[in-house]
Tab-separated table of C-alpha atoms in Angstrom:
chain	number	residue	atom	x	y	z
A	1	ASP	CA	-17.013	8.678	-2.146
A	2	THR	CA	-14.489	5.832	-2.065
A	3	GLU	CA	-11.361	7.733	-3.034
A	4	VAL	CA	-8.305	9.130	-1.425
A	5	THR	CA	-7.284	12.374	-3.131
A	6	GLN	CA	-3.712	13.686	-3.097
A	7	THR	CA	-2.526	17.107	-4.196
A	8	PRO	CA	-0.456	18.166	-5.846
A	9	LYS	CA	0.201	15.255	-8.339
A	10	HIS	CA	3.649	16.630	-9.081
A	11	LEU	CA	5.898	18.964	-7.022
A	12	VAL	CA	9.336	20.317	-7.805
A	13	MET	CA	11.169	22.110	-4.960
A	14	GLY	CA	14.597	23.376	-4.019
A	15	MET	CA	16.442	22.269	-0.990
A	16	THR	CA	15.635	25.448	0.867
A	17	ASN	CA	11.927	25.502	0.080
A	18	LYS	CA	9.026	24.773	2.337
A	19	LYS	CA	6.144	22.923	0.764
A	20	SER	CA	3.249	20.681	1.776
A	21	LEU	CA	1.525	17.616	0.388
A	22	LYS	CA	-2.124	17.192	1.084
A	23	CYS	CA	-4.355	14.155	1.354
A	24	GLU	CA	-8.106	14.024	1.741
A	25	GLN	CA	-10.718	11.264	2.212
A	26	HIS	CA	-14.457	11.227	3.014
A	27	MET	CA	-14.978	7.588	3.713
A	28	GLY	CA	-15.132	8.079	7.480
A	29	HIS	CA	-11.833	6.297	7.906
A	30	ARG	CA	-10.068	7.159	11.218
A	31	ALA	CA	-6.578	5.844	10.303
A	32	MET	CA	-4.438	7.660	7.766
A	33	TYR	CA	-0.906	6.768	6.470
A	34	TRP	CA	1.997	8.215	4.641
A	35	TYR	CA	4.278	5.961	2.540
A	36	LYS	CA	7.330	6.834	0.470
A	37	GLN	CA	8.168	4.951	-2.731
A	38	LYS	CA	11.388	5.145	-4.637
A	39	ALA	CA	11.480	3.990	-8.273
A	40	LYS	CA	11.127	0.214	-8.656
A	41	LYS	CA	10.971	-0.301	-4.918
A	42	PRO	CA	7.962	-1.181	-2.684
A	43	PRO	CA	6.248	1.525	-0.661
A	44	GLU	CA	7.862	2.185	2.763
A	45	LEU	CA	5.725	3.238	5.719
A	46	MET	CA	6.559	6.660	7.170
A	47	PHE	CA	3.705	7.612	9.535
A	48	VAL	CA	0.389	6.386	10.799
A	49	TYR	CA	-2.346	8.482	12.410
A	50	SER	CA	-5.147	6.957	14.393
A	51	TYR	CA	-8.097	9.133	15.471
A	52	GLU	CA	-6.046	12.161	14.494
A	53	LYS	CA	-3.089	11.236	16.789
A	54	LEU	CA	0.309	10.171	15.515
A	55	SER	CA	0.592	6.458	16.424
A	56	ILE	CA	3.581	5.359	14.376
A	57	ASN	CA	6.640	7.314	13.150
A	58	GLU	CA	9.026	4.979	11.395
A	59	SER	CA	12.117	7.010	12.415
A	60	VAL	CA	11.481	9.470	9.667
A	61	PRO	CA	13.857	12.561	9.576
A	62	SER	CA	12.383	15.758	11.059
A	63	ARG	CA	12.478	17.516	7.727
A	64	PHE	CA	9.247	15.649	7.055
A	65	SER	CA	6.486	16.908	9.448
A	66	PRO	CA	3.114	15.189	9.358
A	67	GLU	CA	-0.156	16.906	10.498
A	68	CYS	CA	-3.697	15.585	10.831
A	69	PRO	CA	-5.922	18.546	11.463
A	70	ASN	CA	-9.097	16.626	11.247
A	71	SER	CA	-10.409	13.119	10.480
A	72	SER	CA	-10.577	13.814	6.705
A	73	LEU	CA	-7.325	15.541	6.045
A	74	LEU	CA	-3.655	14.548	6.320
A	75	ASN	CA	-0.748	16.839	5.471
A	76	LEU	CA	2.968	16.258	5.048
A	77	HIS	CA	5.030	19.369	5.541
A	78	LEU	CA	8.366	19.360	3.782
A	79	HIS	CA	11.389	21.541	4.700
A	80	ALA	CA	15.085	21.488	3.804
A	81	LEU	CA	14.729	18.311	1.850
A	82	GLN	CA	17.587	16.526	0.067
A	83	PRO	CA	17.699	15.274	-3.521
A	84	GLU	CA	17.522	11.737	-2.258
A	85	ASP	CA	14.031	12.562	-0.878
A	86	SER	CA	12.746	12.586	-4.419
A	87	ALA	CA	10.139	9.899	-4.576
A	88	LEU	CA	6.419	9.112	-4.906
A	89	TYR	CA	4.590	9.920	-1.641
A	90	LEU	CA	1.528	7.815	-1.081
A	91	CYS	CA	-1.321	8.533	1.303
A	92	ALA	CA	-3.743	5.843	2.423
A	93	SER	CA	-6.636	5.519	4.839
A	94	SER	CA	-8.506	2.674	6.590
A	95	GLN	CA	-10.977	1.959	9.245
A	96	VAL	CA	-9.550	1.239	12.686
A	97	ASP	CA	-12.518	-0.078	14.548
A	98	LEU	CA	-13.271	-3.042	12.333
A	99	LEU	CA	-12.644	-6.295	14.335
A	100	PRO	CA	-10.557	-8.228	14.042
A	101	SER	CA	-8.250	-5.363	13.156
A	102	GLY	CA	-6.167	-7.373	10.691
A	103	ALA	CA	-9.204	-7.282	8.406
A	104	ASN	CA	-8.957	-3.540	7.895
A	105	VAL	CA	-8.199	-2.686	4.306
A	106	LEU	CA	-6.145	0.330	3.144
A	107	THR	CA	-7.364	2.575	0.333
A	108	PHE	CA	-4.507	4.416	-1.387
A	109	GLY	CA	-4.329	7.648	-3.289
A	110	ALA	CA	-2.519	7.993	-6.648
A	111	GLY	CA	0.396	9.696	-5.015
A	112	SER	CA	2.324	12.924	-5.220
A	113	ARG	CA	5.583	12.739	-7.185
A	114	LEU	CA	8.187	14.914	-5.529
A	115	THR	CA	11.395	16.105	-7.123
A	116	VAL	CA	14.006	17.875	-5.024
A	117	LEU	CA	16.533	19.914	-6.909
B	1	ASP	CA	7.100	-8.000	11.367
B	2	ALA	CA	6.563	-11.314	9.699
B	3	LYS	CA	8.169	-11.621	6.250
B	4	THR	CA	6.795	-12.851	2.941
B	5	THR	CA	8.688	-14.367	-0.008
B	6	GLN	CA	7.473	-13.992	-3.606
B	7	PRO	CA	9.003	-14.568	-6.991
B	8	ASN	CA	10.370	-11.444	-8.483
B	9	SER	CA	8.498	-11.788	-11.771
B	10	MET	CA	6.001	-14.041	-13.567
B	11	GLU	CA	4.525	-14.129	-17.020
B	12	SER	CA	1.109	-15.147	-18.297
B	13	ASN	CA	-0.780	-15.272	-21.454
B	14	GLU	CA	-3.957	-13.268	-21.774
B	15	GLU	CA	-7.203	-15.133	-20.960
B	16	GLU	CA	-5.351	-17.822	-19.007
B	17	PRO	CA	-5.362	-18.328	-15.184
B	18	VAL	CA	-2.430	-16.989	-13.170
B	19	HIS	CA	-1.307	-18.404	-9.852
B	20	LEU	CA	0.864	-16.087	-7.824
B	21	PRO	CA	2.524	-17.815	-4.873
B	22	CYS	CA	3.575	-16.389	-1.468
B	23	ASN	CA	5.496	-18.043	1.314
B	24	HIS	CA	5.076	-16.747	4.882
B	25	SER	CA	6.534	-19.461	7.155
B	26	THR	CA	6.688	-17.130	10.264
B	27	ILE	CA	3.067	-16.080	10.083
B	28	SER	CA	1.448	-15.583	13.482
B	29	GLY	CA	-2.121	-16.598	14.539
B	30	THR	CA	-3.452	-13.013	14.281
B	31	ASP	CA	-1.879	-12.200	10.881
B	32	TYR	CA	-4.291	-11.722	7.951
B	33	ILE	CA	-2.931	-12.401	4.497
B	34	HIS	CA	-3.513	-9.384	2.306
B	35	TRP	CA	-2.812	-8.929	-1.407
B	36	TYR	CA	-2.506	-5.516	-3.038
B	37	ARG	CA	-1.418	-4.654	-6.604
B	38	GLN	CA	0.130	-1.627	-8.134
B	39	LEU	CA	-0.474	-0.742	-11.702
B	40	PRO	CA	2.064	1.422	-13.417
B	41	SER	CA	1.922	5.086	-12.301
B	42	GLN	CA	-0.786	4.351	-9.709
B	43	GLY	CA	-1.045	3.820	-5.959
B	44	PRO	CA	-1.495	0.311	-4.600
B	45	GLU	CA	-4.943	-1.205	-4.904
B	46	TYR	CA	-6.511	-3.742	-2.572
B	47	VAL	CA	-7.169	-7.122	-4.076
B	48	ILE	CA	-8.208	-9.617	-1.436
B	49	HIS	CA	-7.517	-10.788	2.119
B	50	GLY	CA	-8.131	-13.805	4.270
B	51	LEU	CA	-7.308	-15.506	7.521
B	52	THR	CA	-7.636	-19.274	7.256
B	53	SER	CA	-10.277	-20.108	4.680
B	54	ASN	CA	-10.071	-19.641	0.916
B	55	VAL	CA	-11.687	-16.410	-0.276
B	56	ASN	CA	-13.232	-15.232	-3.579
B	57	ASN	CA	-14.214	-11.841	-4.741
B	58	ARG	CA	-14.875	-10.209	-8.075
B	59	MET	CA	-11.122	-9.602	-8.700
B	60	ALA	CA	-9.483	-12.854	-7.626
B	61	SER	CA	-9.412	-15.888	-5.369
B	62	LEU	CA	-7.102	-16.529	-2.414
B	63	ALA	CA	-6.058	-20.067	-1.600
B	64	ILE	CA	-4.552	-20.420	1.898
B	65	ALA	CA	-2.595	-23.575	2.841
B	66	GLU	CA	-3.884	-25.532	5.748
B	67	ASP	CA	-0.759	-24.638	7.923
B	68	ARG	CA	-1.088	-21.036	6.700
B	69	LYS	CA	2.579	-20.904	5.744
B	70	SER	CA	1.864	-20.197	2.186
B	71	SER	CA	-0.917	-18.784	-0.004
B	72	THR	CA	-1.675	-18.363	-3.676
B	73	LEU	CA	-3.439	-15.441	-5.369
B	74	ILE	CA	-5.430	-16.711	-8.389
B	75	LEU	CA	-6.476	-14.559	-11.209
B	76	HIS	CA	-8.988	-16.654	-13.169
B	77	ARG	CA	-8.479	-15.006	-16.576
B	78	ALA	CA	-5.605	-12.627	-16.868
B	79	THR	CA	-6.046	-9.562	-19.014
B	80	LEU	CA	-3.522	-6.946	-20.155
B	81	ARG	CA	-4.909	-4.639	-17.432
B	82	ASP	CA	-3.786	-7.110	-14.811
B	83	ALA	CA	-0.146	-6.327	-15.532
B	84	ALA	CA	1.161	-4.950	-12.212
B	85	VAL	CA	3.253	-5.627	-9.179
B	86	TYR	CA	1.361	-7.899	-6.803
B	87	TYR	CA	2.260	-7.645	-3.127
B	88	CYS	CA	1.518	-10.351	-0.516
B	89	ILE	CA	1.427	-8.778	2.978
B	90	LEU	CA	0.852	-10.047	6.470
B	91	PHE	CA	-1.187	-7.682	8.510
B	92	SER	CA	-2.246	-8.107	12.125
B	93	GLY	CA	-3.568	-4.641	12.435
B	94	THR	CA	-2.554	-4.388	16.040
B	95	ALA	CA	0.089	-1.718	15.298
B	96	SER	CA	-1.625	-0.534	12.054
B	97	LYS	CA	1.561	-1.346	10.103
B	98	LEU	CA	1.030	-2.681	6.621
B	99	THR	CA	4.506	-3.473	5.437
B	100	PHE	CA	5.179	-4.175	1.783
B	101	GLY	CA	7.644	-6.848	0.581
B	102	THR	CA	9.294	-6.860	-2.786
B	103	GLY	CA	6.314	-8.152	-4.707
B	104	THR	CA	5.885	-10.074	-7.957
B	105	ARG	CA	5.877	-8.238	-11.244
B	106	LEU	CA	3.281	-9.896	-13.451
B	107	GLN	CA	3.580	-9.477	-17.201
B	108	VAL	CA	0.624	-10.450	-19.351
B	109	THR	CA	1.155	-11.005	-23.079
B	110	LEU	CA	-1.240	-11.546	-26.005
């Protein structure tokens, strides 16, 4: 299995809703990432997990709450979002123990397209 | 994070080679040069990476300047399926940050 699977593919939510995005991989990768991509812009890094621990938070607002319950699964919990949070949310995974570490390659999912009304 | 500079867009005819340039004058010794591409309505896809030597794989070739301040992604025979945004990224892996620049939108025509 060489894929990163993201669900749901599309999500529409109101500003008072609580929802979650899910990401799963079975490649044995121990680093997992969340990116946000607005239309016609490059992906922007949000969070990085390494060995199920949060290693990077790119100053993301607390209405986005990541969770890595095990080495195969990454969630992004959403609460009290704003319309400007509408975007494509991309999950990725990579090895972390390949040396030198710059040679690690990310595998991306197809993304979850979020619309906040 | 070290920055990369790429042309906003390029055009190519199908079946012809394409050379996509990238400047990275502030590259550090531990930075690998990675290329990813993003097809319409898909997540980014790994293309190739290298450190100092030129690299070839089934998708493309990567030519790295001797001073490592620039590189070129080479698609040997462009097809319509190669139309995508191509991102040149410097990645040291030490902080696990893979930061995208603005990329080059490649258009392939018949």
